[in-house]
PDB file of C-alpha atoms in Angstrom:
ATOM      1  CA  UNK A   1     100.173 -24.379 100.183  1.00  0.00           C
ATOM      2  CA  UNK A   2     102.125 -24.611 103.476  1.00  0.00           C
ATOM      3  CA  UNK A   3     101.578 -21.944 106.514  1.00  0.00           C
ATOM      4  CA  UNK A   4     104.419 -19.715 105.752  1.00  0.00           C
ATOM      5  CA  UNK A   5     103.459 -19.386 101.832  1.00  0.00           C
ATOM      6  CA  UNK A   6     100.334 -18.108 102.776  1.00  0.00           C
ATOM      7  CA  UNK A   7     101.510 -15.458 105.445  1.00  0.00           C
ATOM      8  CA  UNK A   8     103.898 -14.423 102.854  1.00  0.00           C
ATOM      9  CA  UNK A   9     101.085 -14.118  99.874  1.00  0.00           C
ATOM     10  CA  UNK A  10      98.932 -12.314 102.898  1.00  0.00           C
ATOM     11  CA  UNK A  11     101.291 -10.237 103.654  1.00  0.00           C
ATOM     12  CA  UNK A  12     101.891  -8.780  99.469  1.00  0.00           C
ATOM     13  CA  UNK A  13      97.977  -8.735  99.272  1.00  0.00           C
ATOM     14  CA  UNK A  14      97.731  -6.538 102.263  1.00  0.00           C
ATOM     15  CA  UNK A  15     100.937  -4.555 101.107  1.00  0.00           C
ATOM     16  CA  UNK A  16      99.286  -4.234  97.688  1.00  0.00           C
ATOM     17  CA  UNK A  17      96.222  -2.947  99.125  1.00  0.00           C
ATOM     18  CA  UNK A  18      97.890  -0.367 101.203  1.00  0.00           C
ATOM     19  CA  UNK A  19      99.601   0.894  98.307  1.00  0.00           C
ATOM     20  CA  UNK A  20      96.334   0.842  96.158  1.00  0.00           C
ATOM     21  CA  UNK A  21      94.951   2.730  99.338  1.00  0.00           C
ATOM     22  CA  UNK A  22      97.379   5.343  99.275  1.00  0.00           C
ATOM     23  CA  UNK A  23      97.329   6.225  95.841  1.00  0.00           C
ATOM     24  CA  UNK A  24      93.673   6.014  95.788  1.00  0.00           C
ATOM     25  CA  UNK A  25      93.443   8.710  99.127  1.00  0.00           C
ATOM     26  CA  UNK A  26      96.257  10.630  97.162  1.00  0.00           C
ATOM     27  CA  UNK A  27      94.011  10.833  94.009  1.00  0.00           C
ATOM     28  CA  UNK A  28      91.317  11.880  95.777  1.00  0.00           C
ATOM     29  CA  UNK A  29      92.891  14.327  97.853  1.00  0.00           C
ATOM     30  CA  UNK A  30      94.729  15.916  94.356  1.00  0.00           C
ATOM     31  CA  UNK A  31      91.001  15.763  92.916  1.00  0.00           C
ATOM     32  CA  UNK A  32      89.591  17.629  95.895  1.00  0.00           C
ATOM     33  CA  UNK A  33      92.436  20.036  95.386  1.00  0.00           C
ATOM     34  CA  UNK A  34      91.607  20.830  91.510  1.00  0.00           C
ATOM     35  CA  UNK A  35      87.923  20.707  92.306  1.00  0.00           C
ATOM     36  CA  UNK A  36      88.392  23.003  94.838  1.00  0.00           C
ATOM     37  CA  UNK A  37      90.683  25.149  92.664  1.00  0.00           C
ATOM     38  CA  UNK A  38      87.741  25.271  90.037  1.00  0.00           C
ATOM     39  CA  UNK A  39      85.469  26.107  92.909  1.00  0.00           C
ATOM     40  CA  UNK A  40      87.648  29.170  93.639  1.00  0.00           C
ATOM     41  CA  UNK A  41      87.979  30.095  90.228  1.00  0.00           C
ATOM     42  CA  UNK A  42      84.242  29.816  89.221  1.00  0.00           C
ATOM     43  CA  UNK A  43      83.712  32.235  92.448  1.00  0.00           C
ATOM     44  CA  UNK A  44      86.505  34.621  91.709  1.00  0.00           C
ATOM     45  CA  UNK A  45      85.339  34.768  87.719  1.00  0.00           C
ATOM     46  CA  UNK A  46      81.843  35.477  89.215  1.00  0.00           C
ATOM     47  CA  UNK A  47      82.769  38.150  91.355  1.00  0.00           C
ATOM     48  CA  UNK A  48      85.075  40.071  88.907  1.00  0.00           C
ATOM     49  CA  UNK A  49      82.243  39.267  86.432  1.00  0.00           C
ATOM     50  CA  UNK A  50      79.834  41.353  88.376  1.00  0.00           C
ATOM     51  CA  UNK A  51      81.450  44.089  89.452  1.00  0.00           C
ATOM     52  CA  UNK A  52      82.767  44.808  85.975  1.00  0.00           C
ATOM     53  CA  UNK A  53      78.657  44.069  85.302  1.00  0.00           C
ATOM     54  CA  UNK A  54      77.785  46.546  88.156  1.00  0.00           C
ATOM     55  CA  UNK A  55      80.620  49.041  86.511  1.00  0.00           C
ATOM     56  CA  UNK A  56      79.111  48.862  82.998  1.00  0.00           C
ATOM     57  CA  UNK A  57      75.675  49.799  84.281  1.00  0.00           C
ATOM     58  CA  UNK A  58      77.024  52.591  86.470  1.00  0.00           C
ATOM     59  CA  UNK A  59      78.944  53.887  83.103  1.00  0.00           C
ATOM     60  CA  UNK A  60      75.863  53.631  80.984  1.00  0.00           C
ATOM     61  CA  UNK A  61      73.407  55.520  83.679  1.00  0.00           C
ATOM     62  CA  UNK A  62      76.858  57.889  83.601  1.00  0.00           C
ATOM     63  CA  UNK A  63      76.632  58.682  79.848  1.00  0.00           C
ATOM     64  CA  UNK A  64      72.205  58.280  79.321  1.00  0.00           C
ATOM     65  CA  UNK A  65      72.313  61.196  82.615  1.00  0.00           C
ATOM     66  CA  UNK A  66      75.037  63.397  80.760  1.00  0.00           C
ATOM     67  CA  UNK A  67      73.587  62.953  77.399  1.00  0.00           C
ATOM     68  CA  UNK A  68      70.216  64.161  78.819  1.00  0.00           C
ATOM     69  CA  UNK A  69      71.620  66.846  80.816  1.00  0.00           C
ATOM     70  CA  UNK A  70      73.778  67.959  77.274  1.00  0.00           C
ATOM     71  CA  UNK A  71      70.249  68.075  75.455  1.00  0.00           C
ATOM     72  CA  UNK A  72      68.717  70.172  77.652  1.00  0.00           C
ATOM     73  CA  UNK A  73      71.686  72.517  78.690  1.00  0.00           C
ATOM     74  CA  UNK A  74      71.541  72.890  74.806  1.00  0.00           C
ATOM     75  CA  UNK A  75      68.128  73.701  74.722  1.00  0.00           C
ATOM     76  CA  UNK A  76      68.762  76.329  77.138  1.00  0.00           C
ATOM     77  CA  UNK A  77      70.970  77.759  75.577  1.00  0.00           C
ATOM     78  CA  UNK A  78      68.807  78.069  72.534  1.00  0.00           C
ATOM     79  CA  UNK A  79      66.193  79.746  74.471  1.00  0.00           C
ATOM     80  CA  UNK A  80      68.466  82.431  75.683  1.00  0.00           C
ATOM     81  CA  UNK A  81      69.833  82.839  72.416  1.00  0.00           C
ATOM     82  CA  UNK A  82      66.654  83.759  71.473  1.00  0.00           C
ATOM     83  CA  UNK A  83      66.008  85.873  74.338  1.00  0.00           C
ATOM     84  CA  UNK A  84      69.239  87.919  74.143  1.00  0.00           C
ATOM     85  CA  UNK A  85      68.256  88.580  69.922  1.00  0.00           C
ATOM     86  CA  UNK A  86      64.850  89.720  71.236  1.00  0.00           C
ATOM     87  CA  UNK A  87      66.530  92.386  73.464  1.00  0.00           C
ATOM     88  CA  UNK A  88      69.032  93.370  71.256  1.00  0.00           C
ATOM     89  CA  UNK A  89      66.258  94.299  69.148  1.00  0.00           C
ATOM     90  CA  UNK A  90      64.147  96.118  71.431  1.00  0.00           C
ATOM     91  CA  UNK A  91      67.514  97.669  72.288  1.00  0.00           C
ATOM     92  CA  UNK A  92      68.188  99.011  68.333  1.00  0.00           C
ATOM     93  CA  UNK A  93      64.793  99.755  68.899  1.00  0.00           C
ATOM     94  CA  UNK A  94      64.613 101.811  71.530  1.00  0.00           C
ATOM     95  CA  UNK A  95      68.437 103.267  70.598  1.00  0.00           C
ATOM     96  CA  UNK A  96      66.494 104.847  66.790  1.00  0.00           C
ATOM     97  CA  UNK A  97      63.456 106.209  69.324  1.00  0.00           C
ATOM     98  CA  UNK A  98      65.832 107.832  71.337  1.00  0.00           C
ATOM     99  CA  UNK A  99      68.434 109.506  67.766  1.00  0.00           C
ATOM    100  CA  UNK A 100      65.295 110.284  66.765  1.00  0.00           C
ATOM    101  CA  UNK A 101      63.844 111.903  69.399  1.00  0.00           C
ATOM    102  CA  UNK A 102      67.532 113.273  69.551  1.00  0.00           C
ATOM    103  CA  UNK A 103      67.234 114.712  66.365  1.00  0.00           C
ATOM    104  CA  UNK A 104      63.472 116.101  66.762  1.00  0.00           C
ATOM    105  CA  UNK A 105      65.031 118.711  70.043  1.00  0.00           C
ATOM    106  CA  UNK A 106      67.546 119.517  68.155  1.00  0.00           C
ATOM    107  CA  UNK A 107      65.482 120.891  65.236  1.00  0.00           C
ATOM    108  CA  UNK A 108      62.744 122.373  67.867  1.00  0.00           C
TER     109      UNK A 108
END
């Protein structure tokens, strides 16, 4: 192998390895990309994740509180029920005392 033939076959090996190079540092720069975009993803999926987690827990405290506050408004509600019958009878009550005593005058 003369001088020049080996320059030349130097010269395709080294022109062969930059190409390999480039491709490879292209790869790997596309790779970082796609991991990155994963990355980003992963993080954005994780934060929409947990406020929708966050959300759900804030609704359900919502509805346990109103449920609660239902129940006992209810039994309220009951109570004066209760209540208001109680003086509606002492009202009938005292409304018969008074006819009555209404009716005794009358006949005095």
């Amino acid at each position: 192998m003369s001088l020049m033939e080996r320059n030349k076959l130097f010269n395709r090996i080294k022109l062969v390895a930059i190409i390999a190079l480039i491709i490879v540092v292209v790869g790997v720069v596309i790779y970082l990309i796609y991991g990155f975009a994963l990355i980003w993803q992963a993080m954005a999926a994780t934060v929409t994740i947990t406020v929708l987690a966050i959300l759900a827990i804030l609704f359900l405290c919502l509805s346990i509180y109103l449920w609660i506050k239902n129940l006992m408004l209810k039994r309220e509600l009951d109570k004066q029920g209760n209540e208001l019958e109680k003086t509606s009878n002492k009202l009938k009550n005292c409304n018969r005392r008074l006819r009555e005593k209404r009716a005794s005058d009358k006949e005095s």
